[in-house]
């Protein structure tokens, strides 16, 4: 696939080198912070009996988290690199690569960060190094090709999100089933959000020969697909809340019902009525808040009741 021509995007803007705001936007700093929080809570709340904050200070965990975040940051950069033309239509106010940051510098940063992330994983174990390498390659494939195919790109990003949640478990191998439940929930919610984002970005995607789900199937059918994953997630959360109550974790069960399941119901109701780009933009943001609520529920996993 040919790279976007520089003449098709707004000319570079001379700005302060290394601008903190531009860098934060390029690597999606809020998303990276949420990933770091998820990794810490999985390690401290799910993989150890009781809350074990000391495990977060061990250099092994620090290297594990650093490697994962470097690969994720590199993925955001390569995604922007390939999406210059599309983002100039869908999100012109948020365009960084090709406008504030030179495209050659962006691809170099992607390669360096990906390489560092893989090396960090290899220092821990061949398995973690392989997971980081696979994630980096999948992120490149997603940016270059997969995101332009119906559902393939959505499932790719969802798989990477689930892999992030599982990463501490792959390192310590406790066999804790709760981690796998959270990973499955992350997978389902990410599929929902990615499909919603595809509907939001239909205009720019259609002009550049993308065949995302809403373009290939139409918005109405895409809503049914999104609803299927949403219902699967709601059933999973309801079952987890019931299991928490049965185990005497009343706070966890209540949180899952009020802070996760109820917002999922609101999301479904708004999804049915959504018919404007701004509606789907709000739904995408709503998904982020639900994901944050799900991550924070890990804290209550160690509280009775």
PDB file of C-alpha atoms in Angstrom:
ATOM      1  CA  UNK A   1       0.000   0.000   0.000  1.00  0.00           C
ATOM      2  CA  UNK A   2       1.385   3.372  -0.918  1.00  0.00           C
ATOM      3  CA  UNK A   3       1.872   5.940   1.797  1.00  0.00           C
ATOM      4  CA  UNK A   4      -0.216   9.110   1.784  1.00  0.00           C
ATOM      5  CA  UNK A   5       1.321  11.763  -0.383  1.00  0.00           C
ATOM      6  CA  UNK A   6       2.568  14.750   1.504  1.00  0.00           C
ATOM      7  CA  UNK A   7       0.864  17.059  -0.970  1.00  0.00           C
ATOM      8  CA  UNK A   8      -2.533  15.713   0.104  1.00  0.00           C
ATOM      9  CA  UNK A   9      -2.264  16.955   3.673  1.00  0.00           C
ATOM     10  CA  UNK A  10      -1.926  20.356   5.278  1.00  0.00           C
ATOM     11  CA  UNK A  11       1.629  21.692   5.130  1.00  0.00           C
ATOM     12  CA  UNK A  12       3.851  21.209   8.169  1.00  0.00           C
ATOM     13  CA  UNK A  13       3.489  23.823  10.835  1.00  0.00           C
ATOM     14  CA  UNK A  14       6.622  25.154  12.387  1.00  0.00           C
ATOM     15  CA  UNK A  15       6.180  24.730  16.084  1.00  0.00           C
ATOM     16  CA  UNK A  16       8.367  24.295  19.130  1.00  0.00           C
ATOM     17  CA  UNK A  17      10.390  21.098  18.698  1.00  0.00           C
ATOM     18  CA  UNK A  18       9.333  18.374  21.048  1.00  0.00           C
ATOM     19  CA  UNK A  19       6.117  20.181  21.951  1.00  0.00           C
ATOM     20  CA  UNK A  20       4.638  18.345  24.921  1.00  0.00           C
ATOM     21  CA  UNK A  21       1.066  18.791  23.711  1.00  0.00           C
ATOM     22  CA  UNK A  22       1.824  17.462  20.230  1.00  0.00           C
ATOM     23  CA  UNK A  23       3.770  14.519  21.633  1.00  0.00           C
ATOM     24  CA  UNK A  24       0.967  13.655  24.051  1.00  0.00           C
ATOM     25  CA  UNK A  25      -1.554  13.775  21.208  1.00  0.00           C
ATOM     26  CA  UNK A  26       0.649  11.656  18.943  1.00  0.00           C
ATOM     27  CA  UNK A  27       1.088   8.814  21.448  1.00  0.00           C
ATOM     28  CA  UNK A  28      -2.444   9.178  22.917  1.00  0.00           C
ATOM     29  CA  UNK A  29      -1.179   9.853  26.435  1.00  0.00           C
ATOM     30  CA  UNK A  30      -4.583   9.418  28.166  1.00  0.00           C
ATOM     31  CA  UNK A  31      -4.945   5.974  26.560  1.00  0.00           C
ATOM     32  CA  UNK A  32      -1.437   5.000  27.658  1.00  0.00           C
ATOM     33  CA  UNK A  33      -2.210   6.103  31.215  1.00  0.00           C
ATOM     34  CA  UNK A  34      -5.354   3.932  31.205  1.00  0.00           C
ATOM     35  CA  UNK A  35      -3.274   0.985  29.947  1.00  0.00           C
ATOM     36  CA  UNK A  36      -0.705   1.553  32.689  1.00  0.00           C
ATOM     37  CA  UNK A  37      -3.472   1.684  35.309  1.00  0.00           C
ATOM     38  CA  UNK A  38      -4.957  -1.559  33.994  1.00  0.00           C
ATOM     39  CA  UNK A  39      -1.578  -3.316  34.129  1.00  0.00           C
ATOM     40  CA  UNK A  40      -0.955  -2.114  37.685  1.00  0.00           C
ATOM     41  CA  UNK A  41      -4.356  -3.186  38.961  1.00  0.00           C
ATOM     42  CA  UNK A  42      -4.135  -6.594  37.285  1.00  0.00           C
ATOM     43  CA  UNK A  43      -0.754  -7.125  38.920  1.00  0.00           C
ATOM     44  CA  UNK A  44      -1.628  -5.773  42.369  1.00  0.00           C
ATOM     45  CA  UNK A  45      -5.287  -6.788  42.728  1.00  0.00           C
ATOM     46  CA  UNK A  46      -5.917  -9.877  40.614  1.00  0.00           C
ATOM     47  CA  UNK A  47      -2.681 -11.847  40.598  1.00  0.00           C
ATOM     48  CA  UNK A  48      -1.828 -11.681  44.294  1.00  0.00           C
ATOM     49  CA  UNK A  49      -3.907 -12.505  47.388  1.00  0.00           C
ATOM     50  CA  UNK A  50      -5.019  -9.145  48.722  1.00  0.00           C
ATOM     51  CA  UNK A  51      -3.605  -5.865  47.454  1.00  0.00           C
ATOM     52  CA  UNK A  52       0.137  -6.202  46.848  1.00  0.00           C
ATOM     53  CA  UNK A  53       1.420  -2.746  45.976  1.00  0.00           C
ATOM     54  CA  UNK A  54       5.000  -3.826  46.550  1.00  0.00           C
ATOM     55  CA  UNK A  55       4.893  -5.995  43.436  1.00  0.00           C
ATOM     56  CA  UNK A  56       4.505  -2.833  41.352  1.00  0.00           C
ATOM     57  CA  UNK A  57       7.945  -1.656  42.477  1.00  0.00           C
ATOM     58  CA  UNK A  58       9.763  -4.743  41.229  1.00  0.00           C
ATOM     59  CA  UNK A  59      11.895  -4.096  38.169  1.00  0.00           C
ATOM     60  CA  UNK A  60      10.331  -7.080  36.400  1.00  0.00           C
ATOM     61  CA  UNK A  61       6.893  -5.470  36.425  1.00  0.00           C
ATOM     62  CA  UNK A  62       8.335  -2.085  35.477  1.00  0.00           C
ATOM     63  CA  UNK A  63      10.011  -3.606  32.432  1.00  0.00           C
ATOM     64  CA  UNK A  64       6.853  -5.520  31.541  1.00  0.00           C
ATOM     65  CA  UNK A  65       4.724  -2.363  31.635  1.00  0.00           C
ATOM     66  CA  UNK A  66       7.352  -0.260  29.869  1.00  0.00           C
ATOM     67  CA  UNK A  67       7.635  -2.720  26.991  1.00  0.00           C
ATOM     68  CA  UNK A  68       3.863  -2.886  26.512  1.00  0.00           C
ATOM     69  CA  UNK A  69       3.442   0.899  26.606  1.00  0.00           C
ATOM     70  CA  UNK A  70       6.310   1.466  24.164  1.00  0.00           C
ATOM     71  CA  UNK A  71       4.731  -0.914  21.660  1.00  0.00           C
ATOM     72  CA  UNK A  72       1.337   0.759  22.142  1.00  0.00           C
ATOM     73  CA  UNK A  73       2.809   4.242  21.640  1.00  0.00           C
ATOM     74  CA  UNK A  74       4.553   3.032  18.488  1.00  0.00           C
ATOM     75  CA  UNK A  75       1.241   1.635  17.269  1.00  0.00           C
ATOM     76  CA  UNK A  76      -0.468   5.003  17.638  1.00  0.00           C
ATOM     77  CA  UNK A  77       2.338   6.663  15.693  1.00  0.00           C
ATOM     78  CA  UNK A  78       2.237   4.222  12.764  1.00  0.00           C
ATOM     79  CA  UNK A  79      -1.556   4.493  12.688  1.00  0.00           C
ATOM     80  CA  UNK A  80      -1.330   8.264  12.301  1.00  0.00           C
ATOM     81  CA  UNK A  81       1.422   7.820   9.703  1.00  0.00           C
ATOM     82  CA  UNK A  82      -0.845   5.780   7.442  1.00  0.00           C
ATOM     83  CA  UNK A  83      -3.981   7.802   8.196  1.00  0.00           C
ATOM     84  CA  UNK A  84      -2.780  11.279   7.268  1.00  0.00           C
ATOM     85  CA  UNK A  85      -5.263  11.666   4.396  1.00  0.00           C
ATOM     86  CA  UNK A  86      -8.183  10.160   6.313  1.00  0.00           C
ATOM     87  CA  UNK A  87      -7.517  12.147   9.498  1.00  0.00           C
ATOM     88  CA  UNK A  88      -7.316  15.344   7.443  1.00  0.00           C
ATOM     89  CA  UNK A  89     -11.029  14.752   6.729  1.00  0.00           C
ATOM     90  CA  UNK A  90     -12.252  13.049   9.905  1.00  0.00           C
ATOM     91  CA  UNK A  91     -10.198  14.862  12.549  1.00  0.00           C
ATOM     92  CA  UNK A  92      -8.364  17.827  10.974  1.00  0.00           C
ATOM     93  CA  UNK A  93      -7.997  19.600  14.317  1.00  0.00           C
ATOM     94  CA  UNK A  94      -6.144  16.594  15.772  1.00  0.00           C
ATOM     95  CA  UNK A  95      -3.773  15.986  12.846  1.00  0.00           C
ATOM     96  CA  UNK A  96      -0.171  15.716  14.059  1.00  0.00           C
ATOM     97  CA  UNK A  97       1.872  13.617  11.624  1.00  0.00           C
ATOM     98  CA  UNK A  98       2.533  15.582   8.437  1.00  0.00           C
ATOM     99  CA  UNK A  99       1.527  18.851  10.053  1.00  0.00           C
ATOM    100  CA  UNK A 100       3.379  19.323  13.336  1.00  0.00           C
ATOM    101  CA  UNK A 101       5.705  16.314  13.112  1.00  0.00           C
ATOM    102  CA  UNK A 102       7.731  15.280  10.089  1.00  0.00           C
ATOM    103  CA  UNK A 103       6.569  11.960   8.608  1.00  0.00           C
ATOM    104  CA  UNK A 104      10.122  10.596   8.441  1.00  0.00           C
ATOM    105  CA  UNK A 105      10.590  11.366  12.116  1.00  0.00           C
ATOM    106  CA  UNK A 106       7.292   9.642  12.871  1.00  0.00           C
ATOM    107  CA  UNK A 107       8.255   6.389  11.124  1.00  0.00           C
ATOM    108  CA  UNK A 108      11.669   6.458  12.816  1.00  0.00           C
ATOM    109  CA  UNK A 109      10.023   6.929  16.213  1.00  0.00           C
ATOM    110  CA  UNK A 110       7.718   4.001  15.472  1.00  0.00           C
ATOM    111  CA  UNK A 111      10.619   1.691  14.648  1.00  0.00           C
ATOM    112  CA  UNK A 112      12.672   2.754  17.672  1.00  0.00           C
ATOM    113  CA  UNK A 113       9.810   2.458  20.162  1.00  0.00           C
ATOM    114  CA  UNK A 114       8.690  -0.902  18.764  1.00  0.00           C
ATOM    115  CA  UNK A 115      12.239  -2.234  18.921  1.00  0.00           C
ATOM    116  CA  UNK A 116      12.675  -1.056  22.489  1.00  0.00           C
ATOM    117  CA  UNK A 117       9.378  -2.652  23.496  1.00  0.00           C
ATOM    118  CA  UNK A 118      10.350  -6.009  21.991  1.00  0.00           C
ATOM    119  CA  UNK A 119      13.793  -5.925  23.621  1.00  0.00           C
ATOM    120  CA  UNK A 120      12.219  -5.099  26.996  1.00  0.00           C
ATOM    121  CA  UNK A 121       9.984  -8.144  26.636  1.00  0.00           C
ATOM    122  CA  UNK A 122      12.857 -10.405  25.628  1.00  0.00           C
ATOM    123  CA  UNK A 123      14.777  -9.399  28.755  1.00  0.00           C
ATOM    124  CA  UNK A 124      11.905 -10.848  30.804  1.00  0.00           C
ATOM    125  CA  UNK A 125      11.276 -14.000  28.774  1.00  0.00           C
ATOM    126  CA  UNK A 126      11.064 -15.246  25.179  1.00  0.00           C
ATOM    127  CA  UNK A 127       7.261 -15.478  25.551  1.00  0.00           C
ATOM    128  CA  UNK A 128       6.843 -11.838  26.567  1.00  0.00           C
ATOM    129  CA  UNK A 129       9.230 -10.782  23.812  1.00  0.00           C
ATOM    130  CA  UNK A 130       7.208 -12.793  21.305  1.00  0.00           C
ATOM    131  CA  UNK A 131       3.940 -11.255  22.530  1.00  0.00           C
ATOM    132  CA  UNK A 132       5.393  -7.745  22.173  1.00  0.00           C
ATOM    133  CA  UNK A 133       6.763  -8.555  18.722  1.00  0.00           C
ATOM    134  CA  UNK A 134       3.425 -10.010  17.633  1.00  0.00           C
ATOM    135  CA  UNK A 135       1.627  -6.944  18.979  1.00  0.00           C
ATOM    136  CA  UNK A 136       3.958  -4.595  17.101  1.00  0.00           C
ATOM    137  CA  UNK A 137       3.477  -6.505  13.850  1.00  0.00           C
ATOM    138  CA  UNK A 138      -0.295  -6.663  14.305  1.00  0.00           C
ATOM    139  CA  UNK A 139      -0.409  -2.916  14.961  1.00  0.00           C
ATOM    140  CA  UNK A 140       1.539  -2.303  11.760  1.00  0.00           C
ATOM    141  CA  UNK A 141      -0.745  -4.651   9.819  1.00  0.00           C
ATOM    142  CA  UNK A 142      -3.797  -2.953  11.310  1.00  0.00           C
ATOM    143  CA  UNK A 143      -2.595   0.500  10.318  1.00  0.00           C
ATOM    144  CA  UNK A 144      -1.493  -0.496   6.826  1.00  0.00           C
ATOM    145  CA  UNK A 145      -4.321  -2.829   5.841  1.00  0.00           C
ATOM    146  CA  UNK A 146      -6.545  -4.537   8.412  1.00  0.00           C
ATOM    147  CA  UNK A 147      -8.437  -1.438   9.571  1.00  0.00           C
ATOM    148  CA  UNK A 148      -9.708  -0.984   6.022  1.00  0.00           C
ATOM    149  CA  UNK A 149     -11.438  -4.387   6.031  1.00  0.00           C
ATOM    150  CA  UNK A 150     -14.857  -5.158   7.555  1.00  0.00           C
ATOM    151  CA  UNK A 151     -14.520  -6.288  11.175  1.00  0.00           C
ATOM    152  CA  UNK A 152     -10.896  -7.474  10.725  1.00  0.00           C
ATOM    153  CA  UNK A 153      -9.405  -4.283  12.117  1.00  0.00           C
ATOM    154  CA  UNK A 154     -11.934  -4.140  14.952  1.00  0.00           C
ATOM    155  CA  UNK A 155     -11.092  -7.675  16.066  1.00  0.00           C
ATOM    156  CA  UNK A 156      -7.357  -6.973  15.743  1.00  0.00           C
ATOM    157  CA  UNK A 157      -7.439  -4.038  18.160  1.00  0.00           C
ATOM    158  CA  UNK A 158      -9.743  -5.937  20.522  1.00  0.00           C
ATOM    159  CA  UNK A 159      -7.300  -8.856  20.573  1.00  0.00           C
ATOM    160  CA  UNK A 160      -4.434  -6.509  21.406  1.00  0.00           C
ATOM    161  CA  UNK A 161      -6.460  -4.951  24.235  1.00  0.00           C
ATOM    162  CA  UNK A 162      -7.179  -8.374  25.711  1.00  0.00           C
ATOM    163  CA  UNK A 163      -3.498  -9.308  25.353  1.00  0.00           C
ATOM    164  CA  UNK A 164      -2.543  -6.226  27.358  1.00  0.00           C
ATOM    165  CA  UNK A 165      -4.770  -7.326  30.254  1.00  0.00           C
ATOM    166  CA  UNK A 166      -3.321 -10.844  30.078  1.00  0.00           C
ATOM    167  CA  UNK A 167       0.306  -9.747  29.911  1.00  0.00           C
ATOM    168  CA  UNK A 168       1.032  -9.856  33.682  1.00  0.00           C
ATOM    169  CA  UNK A 169      -0.625 -13.288  33.877  1.00  0.00           C
ATOM    170  CA  UNK A 170       1.487 -14.560  30.987  1.00  0.00           C
ATOM    171  CA  UNK A 171       4.540 -13.486  32.968  1.00  0.00           C
ATOM    172  CA  UNK A 172       3.736 -14.897  36.425  1.00  0.00           C
ATOM    173  CA  UNK A 173       1.292 -17.665  35.332  1.00  0.00           C
ATOM    174  CA  UNK A 174      -0.942 -17.851  38.389  1.00  0.00           C
ATOM    175  CA  UNK A 175      -3.850 -19.484  36.559  1.00  0.00           C
ATOM    176  CA  UNK A 176      -6.230 -16.868  38.006  1.00  0.00           C
ATOM    177  CA  UNK A 177      -9.489 -17.052  36.034  1.00  0.00           C
ATOM    178  CA  UNK A 178     -10.527 -13.481  36.895  1.00  0.00           C
ATOM    179  CA  UNK A 179      -7.804 -12.118  34.621  1.00  0.00           C
ATOM    180  CA  UNK A 180      -9.260 -14.025  31.686  1.00  0.00           C
ATOM    181  CA  UNK A 181     -12.744 -12.696  32.453  1.00  0.00           C
ATOM    182  CA  UNK A 182     -11.455  -9.123  32.459  1.00  0.00           C
ATOM    183  CA  UNK A 183      -9.552  -9.804  29.232  1.00  0.00           C
ATOM    184  CA  UNK A 184     -12.722 -11.103  27.574  1.00  0.00           C
ATOM    185  CA  UNK A 185     -14.673  -8.069  28.764  1.00  0.00           C
ATOM    186  CA  UNK A 186     -11.952  -5.773  27.406  1.00  0.00           C
ATOM    187  CA  UNK A 187     -12.109  -7.616  24.085  1.00  0.00           C
ATOM    188  CA  UNK A 188     -15.884  -7.238  23.749  1.00  0.00           C
ATOM    189  CA  UNK A 189     -15.998  -3.577  24.796  1.00  0.00           C
ATOM    190  CA  UNK A 190     -13.141  -2.723  22.439  1.00  0.00           C
ATOM    191  CA  UNK A 191     -14.953  -4.369  19.519  1.00  0.00           C
ATOM    192  CA  UNK A 192     -18.012  -2.258  20.325  1.00  0.00           C
ATOM    193  CA  UNK A 193     -16.013   0.963  20.516  1.00  0.00           C
ATOM    194  CA  UNK A 194     -13.990   0.271  17.370  1.00  0.00           C
ATOM    195  CA  UNK A 195     -17.135  -0.382  15.329  1.00  0.00           C
ATOM    196  CA  UNK A 196     -18.713   2.799  16.686  1.00  0.00           C
ATOM    197  CA  UNK A 197     -15.578   4.720  15.685  1.00  0.00           C
ATOM    198  CA  UNK A 198     -15.853   3.261  12.173  1.00  0.00           C
ATOM    199  CA  UNK A 199     -19.370   4.664  11.873  1.00  0.00           C
ATOM    200  CA  UNK A 200     -18.127   8.013  13.162  1.00  0.00           C
ATOM    201  CA  UNK A 201     -15.320   8.051  10.560  1.00  0.00           C
ATOM    202  CA  UNK A 202     -17.349   6.867   7.558  1.00  0.00           C
ATOM    203  CA  UNK A 203     -16.908  10.052   5.571  1.00  0.00           C
ATOM    204  CA  UNK A 204     -13.123  10.045   5.474  1.00  0.00           C
ATOM    205  CA  UNK A 205     -12.886   6.261   5.207  1.00  0.00           C
ATOM    206  CA  UNK A 206     -15.238   6.120   2.213  1.00  0.00           C
ATOM    207  CA  UNK A 207     -13.216   8.719   0.323  1.00  0.00           C
ATOM    208  CA  UNK A 208     -10.084   6.585   0.624  1.00  0.00           C
ATOM    209  CA  UNK A 209     -11.453   3.191  -0.421  1.00  0.00           C
ATOM    210  CA  UNK A 210     -11.793   1.724   3.056  1.00  0.00           C
ATOM    211  CA  UNK A 211     -14.267  -1.146   3.411  1.00  0.00           C
ATOM    212  CA  UNK A 212     -15.077  -0.861   7.088  1.00  0.00           C
ATOM    213  CA  UNK A 213     -18.189  -2.543   8.450  1.00  0.00           C
ATOM    214  CA  UNK A 214     -20.592   0.437   8.135  1.00  0.00           C
ATOM    215  CA  UNK A 215     -19.388   1.129   4.584  1.00  0.00           C
ATOM    216  CA  UNK A 216     -19.662  -2.513   3.520  1.00  0.00           C
ATOM    217  CA  UNK A 217     -22.901  -3.395   5.350  1.00  0.00           C
ATOM    218  CA  UNK A 218     -24.553  -0.072   6.062  1.00  0.00           C
ATOM    219  CA  UNK A 219     -25.168   1.639   9.388  1.00  0.00           C
ATOM    220  CA  UNK A 220     -28.359  -0.267  10.222  1.00  0.00           C
ATOM    221  CA  UNK A 221     -26.748  -3.716   9.917  1.00  0.00           C
ATOM    222  CA  UNK A 222     -23.633  -2.463  11.661  1.00  0.00           C
ATOM    223  CA  UNK A 223     -25.774  -1.495  14.649  1.00  0.00           C
ATOM    224  CA  UNK A 224     -27.028  -5.089  14.847  1.00  0.00           C
ATOM    225  CA  UNK A 225     -23.455  -6.420  14.867  1.00  0.00           C
ATOM    226  CA  UNK A 226     -22.485  -3.884  17.531  1.00  0.00           C
ATOM    227  CA  UNK A 227     -25.544  -4.842  19.546  1.00  0.00           C
ATOM    228  CA  UNK A 228     -24.542  -8.509  19.440  1.00  0.00           C
ATOM    229  CA  UNK A 229     -21.167  -7.797  21.032  1.00  0.00           C
ATOM    230  CA  UNK A 230     -22.805  -5.390  23.470  1.00  0.00           C
ATOM    231  CA  UNK A 231     -25.299  -8.023  24.624  1.00  0.00           C
ATOM    232  CA  UNK A 232     -22.488 -10.581  25.043  1.00  0.00           C
ATOM    233  CA  UNK A 233     -20.626  -8.084  27.209  1.00  0.00           C
ATOM    234  CA  UNK A 234     -23.729  -7.287  29.275  1.00  0.00           C
ATOM    235  CA  UNK A 235     -24.318 -10.998  29.935  1.00  0.00           C
ATOM    236  CA  UNK A 236     -20.679 -11.404  30.994  1.00  0.00           C
ATOM    237  CA  UNK A 237     -20.848  -8.420  33.371  1.00  0.00           C
ATOM    238  CA  UNK A 238     -24.169  -9.583  34.855  1.00  0.00           C
ATOM    239  CA  UNK A 239     -22.737 -13.064  35.449  1.00  0.00           C
ATOM    240  CA  UNK A 240     -19.605 -11.571  37.043  1.00  0.00           C
ATOM    241  CA  UNK A 241     -21.738  -9.378  39.319  1.00  0.00           C
ATOM    242  CA  UNK A 242     -23.809 -12.384  40.384  1.00  0.00           C
ATOM    243  CA  UNK A 243     -20.679 -14.410  41.064  1.00  0.00           C
ATOM    244  CA  UNK A 244     -19.233 -11.552  43.110  1.00  0.00           C
ATOM    245  CA  UNK A 245     -22.343 -11.381  45.293  1.00  0.00           C
ATOM    246  CA  UNK A 246     -22.353 -15.145  45.713  1.00  0.00           C
ATOM    247  CA  UNK A 247     -18.713 -14.959  46.872  1.00  0.00           C
ATOM    248  CA  UNK A 248     -19.535 -12.211  49.386  1.00  0.00           C
ATOM    249  CA  UNK A 249     -17.940  -9.380  47.391  1.00  0.00           C
ATOM    250  CA  UNK A 250     -20.949  -7.079  47.670  1.00  0.00           C
ATOM    251  CA  UNK A 251     -19.119  -3.873  46.754  1.00  0.00           C
ATOM    252  CA  UNK A 252     -17.678  -5.424  43.615  1.00  0.00           C
ATOM    253  CA  UNK A 253     -21.072  -6.795  42.580  1.00  0.00           C
ATOM    254  CA  UNK A 254     -22.780  -3.458  43.186  1.00  0.00           C
ATOM    255  CA  UNK A 255     -20.088  -1.564  41.276  1.00  0.00           C
ATOM    256  CA  UNK A 256     -20.367  -3.875  38.276  1.00  0.00           C
ATOM    257  CA  UNK A 257     -24.127  -3.400  38.189  1.00  0.00           C
ATOM    258  CA  UNK A 258     -24.249   0.369  38.720  1.00  0.00           C
ATOM    259  CA  UNK A 259     -21.011   1.573  37.115  1.00  0.00           C
ATOM    260  CA  UNK A 260     -20.669  -0.926  34.268  1.00  0.00           C
ATOM    261  CA  UNK A 261     -23.908  -2.772  33.460  1.00  0.00           C
ATOM    262  CA  UNK A 262     -26.219   0.234  33.782  1.00  0.00           C
ATOM    263  CA  UNK A 263     -24.016   2.420  31.515  1.00  0.00           C
ATOM    264  CA  UNK A 264     -23.926  -0.462  29.032  1.00  0.00           C
ATOM    265  CA  UNK A 265     -27.722  -0.392  28.945  1.00  0.00           C
ATOM    266  CA  UNK A 266     -27.643   3.373  28.359  1.00  0.00           C
ATOM    267  CA  UNK A 267     -25.070   2.833  25.612  1.00  0.00           C
ATOM    268  CA  UNK A 268     -27.339   0.321  23.907  1.00  0.00           C
ATOM    269  CA  UNK A 269     -30.335   2.644  24.092  1.00  0.00           C
ATOM    270  CA  UNK A 270     -28.359   5.547  22.637  1.00  0.00           C
ATOM    271  CA  UNK A 271     -26.886   3.306  19.953  1.00  0.00           C
ATOM    272  CA  UNK A 272     -30.363   2.475  18.686  1.00  0.00           C
ATOM    273  CA  UNK A 273     -31.230   6.159  18.326  1.00  0.00           C
ATOM    274  CA  UNK A 274     -27.859   7.363  16.998  1.00  0.00           C
ATOM    275  CA  UNK A 275     -27.933   8.708  13.427  1.00  0.00           C
ATOM    276  CA  UNK A 276     -25.414  11.570  13.400  1.00  0.00           C
ATOM    277  CA  UNK A 277     -21.628  11.650  13.559  1.00  0.00           C
ATOM    278  CA  UNK A 278     -21.727  13.548  16.839  1.00  0.00           C
ATOM    279  CA  UNK A 279     -23.966  10.832  18.316  1.00  0.00           C
ATOM    280  CA  UNK A 280     -21.398   8.159  17.552  1.00  0.00           C
ATOM    281  CA  UNK A 281     -18.611  10.411  18.848  1.00  0.00           C
ATOM    282  CA  UNK A 282     -20.451  10.627  22.181  1.00  0.00           C
ATOM    283  CA  UNK A 283     -20.936   6.855  22.197  1.00  0.00           C
ATOM    284  CA  UNK A 284     -17.205   6.337  21.661  1.00  0.00           C
ATOM    285  CA  UNK A 285     -16.434   8.573  24.646  1.00  0.00           C
ATOM    286  CA  UNK A 286     -19.091   6.719  26.674  1.00  0.00           C
ATOM    287  CA  UNK A 287     -17.254   3.460  25.939  1.00  0.00           C
ATOM    288  CA  UNK A 288     -14.060   4.955  27.358  1.00  0.00           C
ATOM    289  CA  UNK A 289     -15.790   5.793  30.631  1.00  0.00           C
ATOM    290  CA  UNK A 290     -17.246   2.291  30.849  1.00  0.00           C
ATOM    291  CA  UNK A 291     -13.778   0.855  30.271  1.00  0.00           C
ATOM    292  CA  UNK A 292     -12.371   3.043  33.053  1.00  0.00           C
ATOM    293  CA  UNK A 293     -15.147   1.867  35.400  1.00  0.00           C
ATOM    294  CA  UNK A 294     -14.331  -1.733  34.539  1.00  0.00           C
ATOM    295  CA  UNK A 295     -10.633  -1.216  35.223  1.00  0.00           C
ATOM    296  CA  UNK A 296     -11.339   0.463  38.572  1.00  0.00           C
ATOM    297  CA  UNK A 297     -13.547  -2.472  39.594  1.00  0.00           C
ATOM    298  CA  UNK A 298     -10.353  -4.486  40.040  1.00  0.00           C
ATOM    299  CA  UNK A 299      -9.677  -2.473  43.199  1.00  0.00           C
ATOM    300  CA  UNK A 300     -12.894  -3.822  44.744  1.00  0.00           C
ATOM    301  CA  UNK A 301     -11.854  -7.346  43.878  1.00  0.00           C
ATOM    302  CA  UNK A 302      -9.738  -7.389  47.043  1.00  0.00           C
ATOM    303  CA  UNK A 303     -12.349  -5.705  49.273  1.00  0.00           C
ATOM    304  CA  UNK A 304     -14.917  -7.691  51.288  1.00  0.00           C
ATOM    305  CA  UNK A 305     -17.631  -6.350  51.160  1.00  0.00           C
TER     306      UNK A 305
END
